[in-house]
Amino acid sequence: MANTPVFTASEEGQLFLDTEDYIQFRKLMFKKSGIDLNLYKQQQMHRRLLTLVEKAGCKNFVEYFNFLDKNSTEYACFLDRMTINVSELFRNPEKWIEMEKQILPPMLAGRKPLRIWSAGCSYGAEPFSLAILLDRISPGVSHTIHATDLDLSILAKAKQGIFDSNDIRNLPAADIEKYFQVIPSTKGPGMPQRYQIIDKLRSRVTFRQQNLLADRFEEGYDLICCRNVVIYFTNEAKDALYAKFMNALRPGGVLFVGGTERIFGYQNLGFESIIPFFYSRAGEGKKAAA
């Protein structure tokens, strides 16, 4: 029988975030995974983790860490829950129209092929949206598309390039026919249809693991997409990350962020606002301190 937790989610508001138990958990998790929980909004992250502790039937955070440390499957699930793996191809279609009509044409006119990074790529919807869009407006050019995420299990899924009907609902029928092949269901009739991105486009995206808050970034990108990733980060962590993105862009390169992630004080980081949620790197004189 599982141990009864000594606290419940409803009591979370009465707990102090800096208990020795939680401090120790943050230290142990940083040593094991490189994830610095101090860089996340503490109230939201504490509440989220508390639910996981209770679900595992553990008495406290340190016991939960030991549970994860001994169970690789549960640890993989923990990392999956720590990241926001909700997406779809061409999410927020109006922004992708702006990408197609206003952002990419000047880049393609003056610089081919492009070097692009999808940071926090989840299960691959964003980098494959980029691959489809570039093939549509710049066919025959071998652009570089890097896609990174912290979660190895979600990266393994992303490499397969498999999506369901909800994932592709923003695509016109012509694109679905051109860029996807239907995967026959092995579970009988009535099961949701699945679609796999064609090999030609899958080969254009390179996936790898990366911790955005800790790892060094490559440089010289024309476009960086980081959308719906920083929701739990502190403002200080966000600013540090955006400064690193700025330095990873070539002068004139563009950072594309999510619809709830407007960058306040972007000028101080060395950015210029093009249109909402698209920011370009200013000249060399405004390079940010990483």
mmCIF file of C-alpha atoms in Angstrom:
data_model
loop_
_atom_site.group_PDB
_atom_site.id
_atom_site.type_symbol
_atom_site.label_atom_id
_atom_site.label_comp_id
_atom_site.label_asym_id
_atom_site.label_seq_id
_atom_site.Cartn_x
_atom_site.Cartn_y
_atom_site.Cartn_z
ATOM 1 C CA MET A 1 0.000 0.000 0.000
ATOM 2 C CA ALA A 2 1.355 3.427 -0.957
ATOM 3 C CA ASN A 3 2.455 5.804 1.769
ATOM 4 C CA THR A 4 -0.073 8.504 2.649
ATOM 5 C CA PRO A 5 1.331 11.962 1.797
ATOM 6 C CA VAL A 6 1.890 14.261 4.753
ATOM 7 C CA PHE A 7 0.410 17.150 2.760
ATOM 8 C CA THR A 8 -2.168 17.642 0.035
ATOM 9 C CA ALA A 9 -2.402 19.934 -2.970
ATOM 10 C CA SER A 10 -5.181 21.887 -1.244
ATOM 11 C CA GLU A 11 -2.755 22.713 1.568
ATOM 12 C CA GLU A 12 -0.022 23.908 -0.779
ATOM 13 C CA GLY A 13 -0.734 27.576 -0.170
ATOM 14 C CA GLN A 14 0.113 27.095 3.526
ATOM 15 C CA LEU A 15 3.511 25.567 2.833
ATOM 16 C CA PHE A 16 6.756 27.496 2.660
ATOM 17 C CA LEU A 17 8.563 27.007 -0.635
ATOM 18 C CA ASP A 18 11.985 27.056 0.996
ATOM 19 C CA THR A 19 11.609 24.052 3.265
ATOM 20 C CA GLU A 20 14.753 21.968 3.628
ATOM 21 C CA ASP A 21 12.985 19.126 1.833
ATOM 22 C CA TYR A 22 12.206 21.198 -1.267
ATOM 23 C CA ILE A 23 15.634 22.872 -1.273
ATOM 24 C CA GLN A 24 17.280 19.450 -1.204
ATOM 25 C CA PHE A 25 15.052 18.222 -4.025
ATOM 26 C CA ARG A 26 16.075 21.165 -6.213
ATOM 27 C CA LYS A 27 19.750 20.460 -5.542
ATOM 28 C CA LEU A 28 19.420 16.741 -6.262
ATOM 29 C CA MET A 29 17.439 17.330 -9.453
ATOM 30 C CA PHE A 30 19.974 19.865 -10.714
ATOM 31 C CA LYS A 31 22.806 17.389 -10.129
ATOM 32 C CA LYS A 32 20.931 14.585 -11.907
ATOM 33 C CA SER A 33 19.355 16.447 -14.825
ATOM 34 C CA GLY A 34 20.931 19.887 -15.117
ATOM 35 C CA ILE A 35 17.481 21.418 -14.613
ATOM 36 C CA ASP A 36 17.749 24.417 -12.307
ATOM 37 C CA LEU A 37 14.325 24.681 -10.684
ATOM 38 C CA ASN A 38 15.364 27.985 -9.109
ATOM 39 C CA LEU A 39 14.944 29.555 -12.555
ATOM 40 C CA TYR A 40 11.257 28.645 -12.690
ATOM 41 C CA LYS A 41 8.398 30.551 -11.085
ATOM 42 C CA GLN A 42 8.417 28.925 -7.672
ATOM 43 C CA GLN A 43 4.722 29.071 -6.797
ATOM 44 C CA GLN A 44 3.585 27.443 -10.049
ATOM 45 C CA MET A 45 6.405 24.894 -10.143
ATOM 46 C CA HIS A 46 5.983 23.921 -6.487
ATOM 47 C CA ARG A 47 2.264 23.331 -7.062
ATOM 48 C CA ARG A 48 2.928 21.284 -10.182
ATOM 49 C CA LEU A 49 5.570 19.148 -8.483
ATOM 50 C CA LEU A 50 3.448 18.671 -5.396
ATOM 51 C CA THR A 51 0.785 17.008 -7.509
ATOM 52 C CA LEU A 52 3.407 14.609 -8.902
ATOM 53 C CA VAL A 53 4.683 13.797 -5.391
ATOM 54 C CA GLU A 54 1.178 12.922 -4.270
ATOM 55 C CA LYS A 55 0.448 10.874 -7.381
ATOM 56 C CA ALA A 56 3.601 8.814 -6.766
ATOM 57 C CA GLY A 57 2.489 8.148 -3.195
ATOM 58 C CA CYS A 58 5.603 9.736 -1.690
ATOM 59 C CA LYS A 59 5.788 11.491 1.682
ATOM 60 C CA ASN A 60 7.986 14.381 0.584
ATOM 61 C CA PHE A 61 10.093 15.763 -2.254
ATOM 62 C CA VAL A 62 13.301 13.920 -1.377
ATOM 63 C CA GLU A 63 11.452 10.623 -1.278
ATOM 64 C CA TYR A 64 9.999 11.507 -4.675
ATOM 65 C CA PHE A 65 13.482 12.189 -6.043
ATOM 66 C CA ASN A 66 14.678 8.778 -4.824
ATOM 67 C CA PHE A 67 11.630 7.243 -6.499
ATOM 68 C CA LEU A 68 12.554 8.918 -9.810
ATOM 69 C CA ASP A 69 16.234 8.072 -9.431
ATOM 70 C CA LYS A 70 15.465 4.348 -9.205
ATOM 71 C CA ASN A 71 12.857 4.233 -11.961
ATOM 72 C CA SER A 72 13.962 5.360 -15.409
ATOM 73 C CA THR A 73 10.445 5.104 -16.841
ATOM 74 C CA GLU A 74 8.995 7.373 -14.159
ATOM 75 C CA TYR A 75 11.916 9.770 -14.566
ATOM 76 C CA ALA A 76 11.193 10.014 -18.310
ATOM 77 C CA CYS A 77 7.535 10.719 -17.479
ATOM 78 C CA PHE A 78 8.655 13.403 -15.019
ATOM 79 C CA LEU A 79 10.699 15.160 -17.712
ATOM 80 C CA ASP A 80 7.736 14.937 -20.067
ATOM 81 C CA ARG A 81 5.494 16.628 -17.500
ATOM 82 C CA MET A 82 8.120 19.288 -16.833
ATOM 83 C CA THR A 83 7.949 20.415 -20.450
ATOM 84 C CA ILE A 84 4.942 21.724 -22.347
ATOM 85 C CA ASN A 85 4.374 19.205 -25.106
ATOM 86 C CA VAL A 86 1.225 20.695 -26.594
ATOM 87 C CA SER A 87 1.404 21.893 -30.160
ATOM 88 C CA GLU A 88 0.098 21.481 -33.694
ATOM 89 C CA LEU A 89 1.414 22.252 -37.146
ATOM 90 C CA PHE A 90 1.091 25.950 -38.022
ATOM 91 C CA ARG A 91 -0.235 26.779 -34.570
ATOM 92 C CA ASN A 92 -1.738 30.307 -34.601
ATOM 93 C CA PRO A 93 -2.070 30.333 -38.421
ATOM 94 C CA GLU A 94 -2.162 34.124 -38.660
ATOM 95 C CA LYS A 95 1.406 34.334 -37.338
ATOM 96 C CA TRP A 96 2.594 31.800 -39.919
ATOM 97 C CA ILE A 97 0.995 33.902 -42.644
ATOM 98 C CA GLU A 98 3.047 36.840 -41.352
ATOM 99 C CA MET A 99 6.096 34.572 -41.349
ATOM 100 C CA GLU A 100 5.451 33.627 -44.985
ATOM 101 C CA LYS A 101 4.571 37.091 -46.245
ATOM 102 C CA GLN A 102 6.719 39.452 -44.161
ATOM 103 C CA ILE A 103 9.545 37.659 -42.339
ATOM 104 C CA LEU A 104 10.973 35.029 -44.679
ATOM 105 C CA PRO A 105 10.933 36.843 -48.064
ATOM 106 C CA PRO A 106 13.608 39.442 -47.124
ATOM 107 C CA MET A 107 15.754 36.658 -45.668
ATOM 108 C CA LEU A 108 15.414 34.493 -48.761
ATOM 109 C CA ALA A 109 16.077 37.440 -51.063
ATOM 110 C CA GLY A 110 19.367 38.290 -49.445
ATOM 111 C CA ARG A 111 20.626 35.042 -47.977
ATOM 112 C CA LYS A 112 20.290 31.391 -49.044
ATOM 113 C CA PRO A 113 20.178 28.825 -47.610
ATOM 114 C CA LEU A 114 18.785 29.833 -44.226
ATOM 115 C CA ARG A 115 19.937 28.586 -40.833
ATOM 116 C CA ILE A 116 16.967 28.070 -38.492
ATOM 117 C CA TRP A 117 16.479 26.786 -34.949
ATOM 118 C CA SER A 118 13.286 25.517 -33.299
ATOM 119 C CA ALA A 119 14.065 25.757 -29.576
ATOM 120 C CA GLY A 120 11.798 23.679 -27.352
ATOM 121 C CA CYS A 121 10.468 21.793 -30.369
ATOM 122 C CA SER A 122 8.225 19.356 -28.455
ATOM 123 C CA TYR A 123 7.060 16.510 -30.718
ATOM 124 C CA GLY A 124 8.129 18.220 -33.932
ATOM 125 C CA ALA A 125 5.129 20.250 -35.080
ATOM 126 C CA GLU A 126 7.060 23.521 -35.241
ATOM 127 C CA PRO A 127 10.210 22.401 -37.114
ATOM 128 C CA PHE A 128 8.137 20.443 -39.617
ATOM 129 C CA SER A 129 5.877 23.478 -40.099
ATOM 130 C CA LEU A 130 9.045 25.374 -40.986
ATOM 131 C CA ALA A 131 10.170 22.613 -43.351
ATOM 132 C CA ILE A 132 6.794 22.637 -45.133
ATOM 133 C CA LEU A 133 6.701 26.425 -45.368
ATOM 134 C CA LEU A 134 10.243 26.671 -46.741
ATOM 135 C CA ASP A 135 9.602 23.936 -49.303
ATOM 136 C CA ARG A 136 6.464 25.770 -50.360
ATOM 137 C CA ILE A 137 8.088 29.186 -50.886
ATOM 138 C CA SER A 138 11.712 28.187 -51.496
ATOM 139 C CA PRO A 139 11.675 24.761 -53.194
ATOM 140 C CA GLY A 140 14.931 23.041 -53.971
ATOM 141 C CA VAL A 141 16.995 24.928 -51.383
ATOM 142 C CA SER A 142 18.603 22.900 -48.575
ATOM 143 C CA HIS A 143 17.952 25.070 -45.545
ATOM 144 C CA THR A 144 19.361 24.038 -42.158
ATOM 145 C CA ILE A 145 16.701 23.380 -39.509
ATOM 146 C CA HIS A 146 17.841 22.470 -35.998
ATOM 147 C CA ALA A 147 15.269 21.331 -33.437
ATOM 148 C CA THR A 148 16.041 20.885 -29.743
ATOM 149 C CA ASP A 149 14.215 19.886 -26.594
ATOM 150 C CA LEU A 150 15.107 18.804 -23.071
ATOM 151 C CA ASP A 151 12.940 15.680 -23.177
ATOM 152 C CA LEU A 152 14.599 12.708 -24.901
ATOM 153 C CA SER A 153 11.348 10.742 -25.157
ATOM 154 C CA ILE A 154 9.576 13.593 -26.914
ATOM 155 C CA LEU A 155 12.556 13.998 -29.265
ATOM 156 C CA ALA A 156 12.283 10.332 -30.206
ATOM 157 C CA LYS A 157 8.643 10.955 -31.080
ATOM 158 C CA ALA A 158 9.507 14.111 -33.000
ATOM 159 C CA LYS A 159 12.004 12.269 -35.207
ATOM 160 C CA GLN A 160 9.219 9.992 -36.436
ATOM 161 C CA GLY A 161 7.234 12.958 -37.757
ATOM 162 C CA ILE A 162 3.887 11.328 -37.033
ATOM 163 C CA PHE A 163 0.794 13.451 -36.397
ATOM 164 C CA ASP A 164 -2.939 12.971 -35.975
ATOM 165 C CA SER A 165 -5.813 14.811 -37.623
ATOM 166 C CA ASN A 166 -5.889 17.502 -34.918
ATOM 167 C CA ASP A 167 -2.215 18.266 -35.470
ATOM 168 C CA ILE A 168 -2.701 18.966 -39.193
ATOM 169 C CA ARG A 169 -6.047 20.778 -39.030
ATOM 170 C CA ASN A 170 -4.477 24.110 -40.022
ATOM 171 C CA LEU A 171 -3.046 22.730 -43.282
ATOM 172 C CA PRO A 172 -4.810 22.974 -46.636
ATOM 173 C CA ALA A 173 -5.716 19.663 -48.256
ATOM 174 C CA ALA A 174 -3.090 20.185 -50.956
ATOM 175 C CA ASP A 175 -0.306 20.358 -48.370
ATOM 176 C CA ILE A 176 -1.553 17.268 -46.555
ATOM 177 C CA GLU A 177 -1.554 15.342 -49.811
ATOM 178 C CA LYS A 178 1.868 16.642 -50.839
ATOM 179 C CA TYR A 179 3.781 16.416 -47.573
ATOM 180 C CA PHE A 180 2.230 13.489 -45.673
ATOM 181 C CA GLN A 181 1.590 9.825 -46.122
ATOM 182 C CA VAL A 182 -1.275 8.097 -44.359
ATOM 183 C CA ILE A 183 -0.287 5.446 -41.806
ATOM 184 C CA PRO A 184 -2.716 2.522 -41.920
ATOM 185 C CA SER A 185 -4.274 1.816 -38.533
ATOM 186 C CA THR A 186 -3.241 -1.442 -36.867
ATOM 187 C CA LYS A 187 -5.929 -1.123 -34.208
ATOM 188 C CA GLY A 188 -8.991 -1.633 -36.348
ATOM 189 C CA PRO A 189 -11.590 0.671 -37.921
ATOM 190 C CA GLY A 190 -12.728 3.775 -36.137
ATOM 191 C CA MET A 191 -9.298 4.652 -34.776
ATOM 192 C CA PRO A 192 -7.967 8.185 -35.374
ATOM 193 C CA GLN A 193 -6.115 8.607 -38.667
ATOM 194 C CA ARG A 194 -2.372 9.224 -38.436
ATOM 195 C CA TYR A 195 -0.105 10.987 -40.912
ATOM 196 C CA GLN A 196 3.672 10.865 -41.313
ATOM 197 C CA ILE A 197 5.691 13.668 -42.824
ATOM 198 C CA ILE A 198 7.427 12.522 -46.012
ATOM 199 C CA ASP A 199 11.046 11.384 -45.871
ATOM 200 C CA LYS A 200 12.282 14.348 -47.922
ATOM 201 C CA LEU A 201 11.185 16.797 -45.239
ATOM 202 C CA ARG A 202 12.100 14.582 -42.269
ATOM 203 C CA SER A 203 15.679 14.510 -43.527
ATOM 204 C CA ARG A 204 15.843 18.307 -43.446
ATOM 205 C CA VAL A 205 15.368 18.569 -39.670
ATOM 206 C CA THR A 206 18.108 17.641 -37.198
ATOM 207 C CA PHE A 207 16.961 16.868 -33.636
ATOM 208 C CA ARG A 208 19.074 16.916 -30.477
ATOM 209 C CA GLN A 209 18.692 17.316 -26.735
ATOM 210 C CA GLN A 210 19.384 20.709 -25.188
ATOM 211 C CA ASN A 211 18.823 22.487 -21.886
ATOM 212 C CA LEU A 212 17.973 26.055 -22.836
ATOM 213 C CA LEU A 213 18.767 27.393 -19.372
ATOM 214 C CA ALA A 214 22.196 25.774 -19.048
ATOM 215 C CA ASP A 215 23.757 24.867 -22.408
ATOM 216 C CA ARG A 216 25.750 27.056 -24.754
ATOM 217 C CA PHE A 217 24.094 27.996 -28.045
ATOM 218 C CA GLU A 218 25.397 27.818 -31.573
ATOM 219 C CA GLU A 219 25.465 31.128 -33.419
ATOM 220 C CA GLY A 220 24.684 32.567 -36.825
ATOM 221 C CA TYR A 221 20.978 31.721 -37.015
ATOM 222 C CA ASP A 222 18.710 33.630 -39.396
ATOM 223 C CA LEU A 223 15.592 32.628 -37.475
ATOM 224 C CA ILE A 224 14.986 31.215 -33.979
ATOM 225 C CA CYS A 225 11.520 30.005 -32.961
ATOM 226 C CA CYS A 226 10.882 29.606 -29.233
ATOM 227 C CA ARG A 227 7.139 29.556 -28.623
ATOM 228 C CA ASN A 228 5.160 28.523 -25.548
ATOM 229 C CA VAL A 229 8.321 27.348 -23.776
ATOM 230 C CA VAL A 230 9.086 29.962 -21.107
ATOM 231 C CA ILE A 231 5.715 30.062 -19.336
ATOM 232 C CA TYR A 232 7.128 28.779 -16.022
ATOM 233 C CA PHE A 233 10.438 30.691 -16.165
ATOM 234 C CA THR A 234 11.167 33.617 -13.867
ATOM 235 C CA ASN A 235 11.512 37.031 -15.475
ATOM 236 C CA GLU A 236 15.246 36.916 -14.788
ATOM 237 C CA ALA A 237 15.556 33.534 -16.491
ATOM 238 C CA LYS A 238 13.541 34.780 -19.462
ATOM 239 C CA ASP A 239 15.777 37.821 -19.893
ATOM 240 C CA ALA A 240 18.904 35.680 -19.698
ATOM 241 C CA LEU A 241 17.478 33.271 -22.271
ATOM 242 C CA TYR A 242 16.431 36.035 -24.650
ATOM 243 C CA ALA A 243 19.891 37.574 -24.382
ATOM 244 C CA LYS A 244 21.397 34.210 -25.348
ATOM 245 C CA PHE A 245 18.994 33.977 -28.282
ATOM 246 C CA MET A 246 19.972 37.465 -29.384
ATOM 247 C CA ASN A 247 23.635 36.484 -29.416
ATOM 248 C CA ALA A 248 22.807 33.291 -31.327
ATOM 249 C CA LEU A 249 21.202 35.304 -34.136
ATOM 250 C CA ARG A 250 23.147 36.920 -36.911
ATOM 251 C CA PRO A 251 22.642 40.721 -37.136
ATOM 252 C CA GLY A 252 19.185 41.171 -38.626
ATOM 253 C CA GLY A 253 18.132 37.660 -37.607
ATOM 254 C CA VAL A 254 14.668 37.168 -36.135
ATOM 255 C CA LEU A 255 13.341 35.642 -32.907
ATOM 256 C CA PHE A 256 9.737 34.347 -33.062
ATOM 257 C CA VAL A 257 8.006 33.906 -29.674
ATOM 258 C CA GLY A 258 4.598 32.654 -28.538
ATOM 259 C CA GLY A 259 1.369 34.631 -28.420
ATOM 260 C CA THR A 260 1.574 35.107 -24.634
ATOM 261 C CA GLU A 261 5.318 35.797 -24.538
ATOM 262 C CA ARG A 262 5.726 39.402 -25.589
ATOM 263 C CA ILE A 263 9.241 40.556 -24.640
ATOM 264 C CA PHE A 264 9.065 43.604 -22.397
ATOM 265 C CA GLY A 265 12.172 45.768 -22.502
ATOM 266 C CA TYR A 266 13.311 44.133 -25.734
ATOM 267 C CA GLN A 267 15.349 47.220 -26.649
ATOM 268 C CA ASN A 268 17.587 46.693 -23.621
ATOM 269 C CA LEU A 269 18.334 43.182 -24.859
ATOM 270 C CA GLY A 270 19.406 44.385 -28.307
ATOM 271 C CA PHE A 271 16.187 43.599 -30.186
ATOM 272 C CA GLU A 272 13.970 45.632 -32.458
ATOM 273 C CA SER A 273 10.245 44.851 -32.799
ATOM 274 C CA ILE A 274 9.176 44.050 -36.365
ATOM 275 C CA ILE A 275 5.548 43.026 -35.826
ATOM 276 C CA PRO A 276 4.020 41.566 -32.643
ATOM 277 C CA PHE A 277 5.976 38.522 -31.421
ATOM 278 C CA PHE A 278 8.718 38.857 -34.051
ATOM 279 C CA TYR A 279 11.941 40.557 -32.881
ATOM 280 C CA SER A 280 15.046 41.205 -34.943
ATOM 281 C CA ARG A 281 18.581 41.480 -33.687
ATOM 282 C CA ALA A 282 19.992 44.968 -34.002
ATOM 283 C CA GLY A 283 23.506 45.745 -35.206
ATOM 284 C CA GLU A 284 26.727 44.477 -33.612
ATOM 285 C CA GLY A 285 26.898 47.481 -31.329
ATOM 286 C CA LYS A 286 23.908 46.220 -29.334
ATOM 287 C CA LYS A 287 25.140 42.711 -28.619
ATOM 288 C CA ALA A 288 23.742 41.490 -25.300
ATOM 289 C CA ALA A 289 25.682 40.028 -22.418
ATOM 290 C CA ALA A 290 24.916 36.294 -22.264
#
